[in-house]
CSV table of C-alpha atoms in Angstrom, one decimal:
chain,number,residue,atom,x,y,z
A,181,MET,CA,-91.6,-184.6,17.2
A,182,ILE,CA,-89.2,-183.0,14.6
A,183,PRO,CA,-86.7,-185.7,13.8
A,184,ALA,CA,-83.2,-184.7,15.0
A,185,GLU,CA,-81.7,-184.7,11.6
A,186,ARG,CA,-84.0,-181.5,10.8
A,187,PHE,CA,-82.1,-179.4,13.5
A,188,LEU,CA,-79.5,-178.0,11.5
A,189,VAL,CA,-77.4,-175.5,13.1
A,190,ARG,CA,-77.9,-173.1,15.9
A,191,SER,CA,-77.9,-169.4,15.0
A,192,THR,CA,-75.3,-168.5,17.4
A,193,ASP,CA,-72.9,-170.2,15.2
A,194,ARG,CA,-73.8,-167.4,12.8
A,195,ASP,CA,-71.3,-168.1,9.7
A,196,LYS,CA,-72.5,-171.8,9.5
A,197,TRP,CA,-76.1,-170.8,10.1
A,198,LEU,CA,-76.2,-168.2,7.4
A,199,ALA,CA,-74.5,-170.9,4.8
A,200,ALA,CA,-77.1,-173.4,5.7
A,201,ARG,CA,-79.9,-171.0,4.9
A,202,GLU,CA,-78.3,-170.4,1.5
A,203,GLY,CA,-80.7,-172.0,-1.4
A,204,GLY,CA,-83.5,-172.3,1.3
A,205,VAL,CA,-86.6,-170.2,2.2
A,206,SER,CA,-87.1,-168.9,5.7
A,207,ALA,CA,-89.7,-167.3,7.6
A,208,THR,CA,-88.7,-163.8,7.0
A,209,THR,CA,-88.0,-164.4,3.3
A,210,VAL,CA,-91.3,-165.9,2.6
A,211,ALA,CA,-93.1,-163.2,4.7
A,212,ASP,CA,-91.2,-160.4,2.7
A,213,ALA,CA,-92.1,-162.3,-0.7
A,214,ALA,CA,-95.7,-162.8,-0.2
A,215,THR,CA,-96.7,-159.6,-2.1
A,216,PRO,CA,-95.9,-158.8,-5.8
A,217,ALA,CA,-93.7,-156.2,-4.9
A,218,GLY,CA,-92.2,-158.1,-2.1
A,219,PHE,CA,-91.4,-160.9,-4.4
A,220,ARG,CA,-89.6,-158.9,-6.9
A,221,ASP,CA,-87.6,-157.1,-4.1
A,222,VAL,CA,-86.7,-160.8,-2.6
A,223,VAL,CA,-85.5,-162.2,-5.8
A,224,GLU,CA,-83.4,-159.0,-6.4
A,225,GLN,CA,-82.0,-159.2,-3.3
A,226,ARG,CA,-81.3,-163.1,-3.2
A,227,ALA,CA,-79.6,-162.3,-6.6
A,228,THR,CA,-77.1,-160.0,-5.1
A,229,PRO,CA,-76.9,-160.8,-1.4
A,230,VAL,CA,-75.8,-158.4,0.8
A,231,GLU,CA,-75.5,-158.9,4.6
A,232,ILE,CA,-77.6,-156.1,6.6
A,233,ALA,CA,-75.8,-154.6,9.5
A,234,PRO,CA,-77.7,-154.6,12.6
A,235,ASN,CA,-79.3,-151.4,13.4
A,236,GLU,CA,-80.3,-150.4,16.9
A,237,TYR,CA,-83.8,-151.7,16.7
A,238,MET,CA,-82.6,-155.2,15.6
A,239,ILE,CA,-79.9,-155.0,18.7
A,240,PHE,CA,-82.5,-153.9,21.2
A,241,GLY,CA,-85.1,-157.1,20.0
A,242,THR,CA,-82.0,-159.5,20.2
A,243,GLU,CA,-81.0,-158.4,23.8
A,244,SER,CA,-84.5,-158.3,24.7
A,245,GLU,CA,-85.2,-161.7,23.7
A,246,PRO,CA,-83.9,-163.7,26.5
A,247,ALA,CA,-86.2,-161.8,28.8
A,248,LEU,CA,-89.2,-162.4,26.3
A,249,MET,CA,-88.3,-166.2,26.2
A,250,GLU,CA,-87.9,-166.5,30.0
A,251,TYR,CA,-91.6,-165.0,30.3
A,252,ALA,CA,-92.5,-167.6,27.7
A,253,HIS,CA,-91.1,-170.3,29.7
A,254,ARG,CA,-92.3,-169.6,32.9
A,255,GLU,CA,-95.9,-169.0,31.8
A,256,HIS,CA,-96.3,-171.5,28.9
A,257,GLY,CA,-93.5,-174.1,29.1
A,258,VAL,CA,-92.1,-173.0,25.8
A,259,LEU,CA,-88.0,-173.4,25.8
A,260,PRO,CA,-85.8,-170.9,24.3
A,261,SER,CA,-84.3,-172.4,21.0
A,262,ASP,CA,-81.9,-170.9,18.1
A,263,TRP,CA,-81.9,-173.8,16.1
A,264,LEU,CA,-82.3,-173.7,12.2
A,265,ILE,CA,-84.9,-176.2,11.6
A,266,ALA,CA,-85.4,-177.7,8.1
A,267,GLY,CA,-89.1,-178.7,7.2
A,268,GLU,CA,-90.1,-181.9,5.4
A,269,ASP,CA,-88.9,-179.9,2.3
A,270,ALA,CA,-85.4,-179.4,3.4
A,271,ARG,CA,-85.3,-176.1,1.5
A,272,HIS,CA,-88.2,-174.9,4.0
A,273,LEU,CA,-86.2,-173.3,7.0
A,274,ALA,CA,-87.2,-171.4,10.2
A,275,THR,CA,-85.5,-170.5,13.4
A,276,PRO,CA,-88.2,-170.2,16.0
A,277,ASP,CA,-87.4,-168.3,19.2
A,278,GLY,CA,-89.0,-171.0,21.2
A,279,LEU,CA,-89.9,-174.6,21.1
A,280,SER,CA,-92.1,-176.9,23.6
A,281,VAL,CA,-90.8,-180.5,24.6
A,282,ASP,CA,-93.2,-182.0,22.6
A,283,HIS,CA,-92.7,-179.6,19.3
A,284,LYS,CA,-96.4,-178.9,19.3
A,285,LEU,CA,-96.1,-175.2,20.5
A,286,ILE,CA,-93.3,-172.7,18.8
A,287,ALA,CA,-92.6,-169.0,20.4
A,288,GLU,CA,-91.8,-166.0,18.5
A,289,CYS,CA,-90.6,-163.0,20.2
A,290,LYS,CA,-90.5,-159.2,18.9
A,291,THR,CA,-90.1,-155.6,20.4
A,292,THR,CA,-92.3,-153.0,18.8
A,293,GLY,CA,-92.7,-149.2,18.9
A,294,LYS,CA,-96.6,-149.5,19.3
A,295,ASP,CA,-99.0,-152.0,20.9
A,296,TRP,CA,-100.6,-154.3,18.5
A,297,GLY,CA,-103.5,-155.0,20.9
A,298,GLU,CA,-105.3,-158.4,19.5
A,299,LYS,CA,-103.7,-158.9,16.1
A,300,ILE,CA,-100.1,-158.9,15.2
A,301,PRO,CA,-99.2,-157.4,11.9
A,302,ILE,CA,-99.4,-159.6,8.6
A,303,ARG,CA,-96.0,-159.7,8.1
A,304,TYR,CA,-95.2,-161.3,11.2
A,305,ARG,CA,-98.5,-163.6,11.0
A,306,ARG,CA,-96.9,-165.0,7.6
A,307,GLN,CA,-93.5,-165.6,9.5
A,308,VAL,CA,-95.2,-167.6,12.3
A,309,GLN,CA,-97.2,-169.6,9.8
A,310,TRP,CA,-94.2,-170.5,7.8
A,311,GLN,CA,-92.6,-171.4,11.3
A,312,LEU,CA,-95.6,-173.6,11.9
A,313,HIS,CA,-95.5,-175.3,8.6
A,314,VAL,CA,-91.6,-175.9,9.0
A,315,THR,CA,-91.8,-177.5,12.4
A,316,GLY,CA,-95.2,-179.1,12.3
A,317,ALA,CA,-96.2,-177.3,15.6
A,318,GLU,CA,-99.8,-176.6,16.3
A,319,SER,CA,-99.7,-173.2,17.4
A,320,CYS,CA,-97.1,-170.2,18.1
A,321,LEU,CA,-97.3,-168.2,21.5
A,322,PHE,CA,-96.6,-165.0,20.1
A,323,VAL,CA,-94.7,-162.5,22.7
A,324,TRP,CA,-94.0,-158.8,22.3
A,325,ASN,CA,-92.9,-156.1,24.5
A,326,LEU,CA,-93.1,-152.2,23.9
A,327,ARG,CA,-89.9,-150.5,22.8
A,328,VAL,CA,-89.5,-147.2,24.6
A,329,PRO,CA,-87.0,-144.6,23.8
A,330,ASP,CA,-85.0,-143.6,27.0
A,331,GLY,CA,-82.4,-141.0,26.2
A,332,ASP,CA,-79.7,-142.8,23.9
A,333,TYR,CA,-81.2,-146.2,24.5
A,334,PHE,CA,-84.4,-148.2,24.7
A,335,ARG,CA,-86.0,-149.8,27.5
A,336,LEU,CA,-89.0,-152.3,27.6
A,337,GLY,CA,-92.1,-150.5,28.0
A,338,TRP,CA,-94.0,-153.1,30.0
A,339,TRP,CA,-93.3,-155.3,33.2
A,340,GLU,CA,-94.4,-158.4,31.6
A,341,PRO,CA,-94.6,-159.0,27.7
A,342,LYS,CA,-98.0,-159.5,26.0
A,343,THR,CA,-98.9,-162.7,24.3
A,344,LEU,CA,-101.2,-163.9,21.7
A,345,MET,CA,-101.8,-167.7,20.9
A,346,VAL,CA,-101.5,-168.0,16.9
A,347,GLU,CA,-103.0,-171.3,15.5
A,348,ARG,CA,-102.2,-172.9,12.3
A,349,ASP,CA,-103.9,-171.3,9.4
A,350,GLU,CA,-103.6,-174.1,6.4
A,351,GLN,CA,-104.7,-171.6,3.5
A,352,MET,CA,-101.9,-169.1,4.7
A,353,ILE,CA,-99.6,-171.9,4.7
A,354,ALA,CA,-100.5,-173.1,1.4
A,355,GLY,CA,-100.2,-169.9,0.0
A,356,LEU,CA,-96.7,-169.2,1.5
A,357,VAL,CA,-95.5,-172.8,0.1
A,358,GLY,CA,-96.5,-171.4,-3.1
A,359,VAL,CA,-94.5,-168.6,-2.8
A,360,ALA,CA,-91.6,-170.4,-1.6
A,361,ASP,CA,-91.7,-172.7,-4.5
A,362,ARG,CA,-92.0,-169.8,-6.9
A,363,LEU,CA,-88.9,-168.3,-5.4
A,364,LEU,CA,-86.9,-171.7,-5.4
A,365,SER,CA,-88.0,-172.0,-9.3
A,366,VAL,CA,-87.0,-168.6,-10.2
A,367,GLU,CA,-83.4,-169.4,-8.6
A,368,GLY,CA,-83.3,-172.7,-10.4
A,369,GLU,CA,-83.7,-170.9,-13.8
């Protein structure tokens, strides 16, 4: 179980959530920094942070998340979560989309323009592994649905989302911890 003090702030309190993430490494950040070019980009972005305005794809994904998490809850017992969680190293941060009552299973929800089949993209695998590291969970229910253009809007492409169970990959986690430590050391210089 994740100790209560590691639940920092809910993402619905956006200003406090953003402030709590400063000085830490989130799942998105570490996934983006996992390649040499990505690392340089992340270091540069963190040196001069700019808040990215949500685009239509991001908005659709955010608006679709409750339906995806309803499915995750009904079929797998994972409850929605919007908590920023700190890892054992308090600078390691994650906001998984769902968390089981026993904290052994997390969920991550996405919408996409194409079906990923049986293997999710590497960027999302990295995000999930980081979330597993931070939470100490054993596995992640990855839930996604197709995003279909419909006039000026999008709609979900399938009646029910697709899912994959992603297990912990200790080797990938170790590599991501190394990336996070390098990021934090560069910023500490």
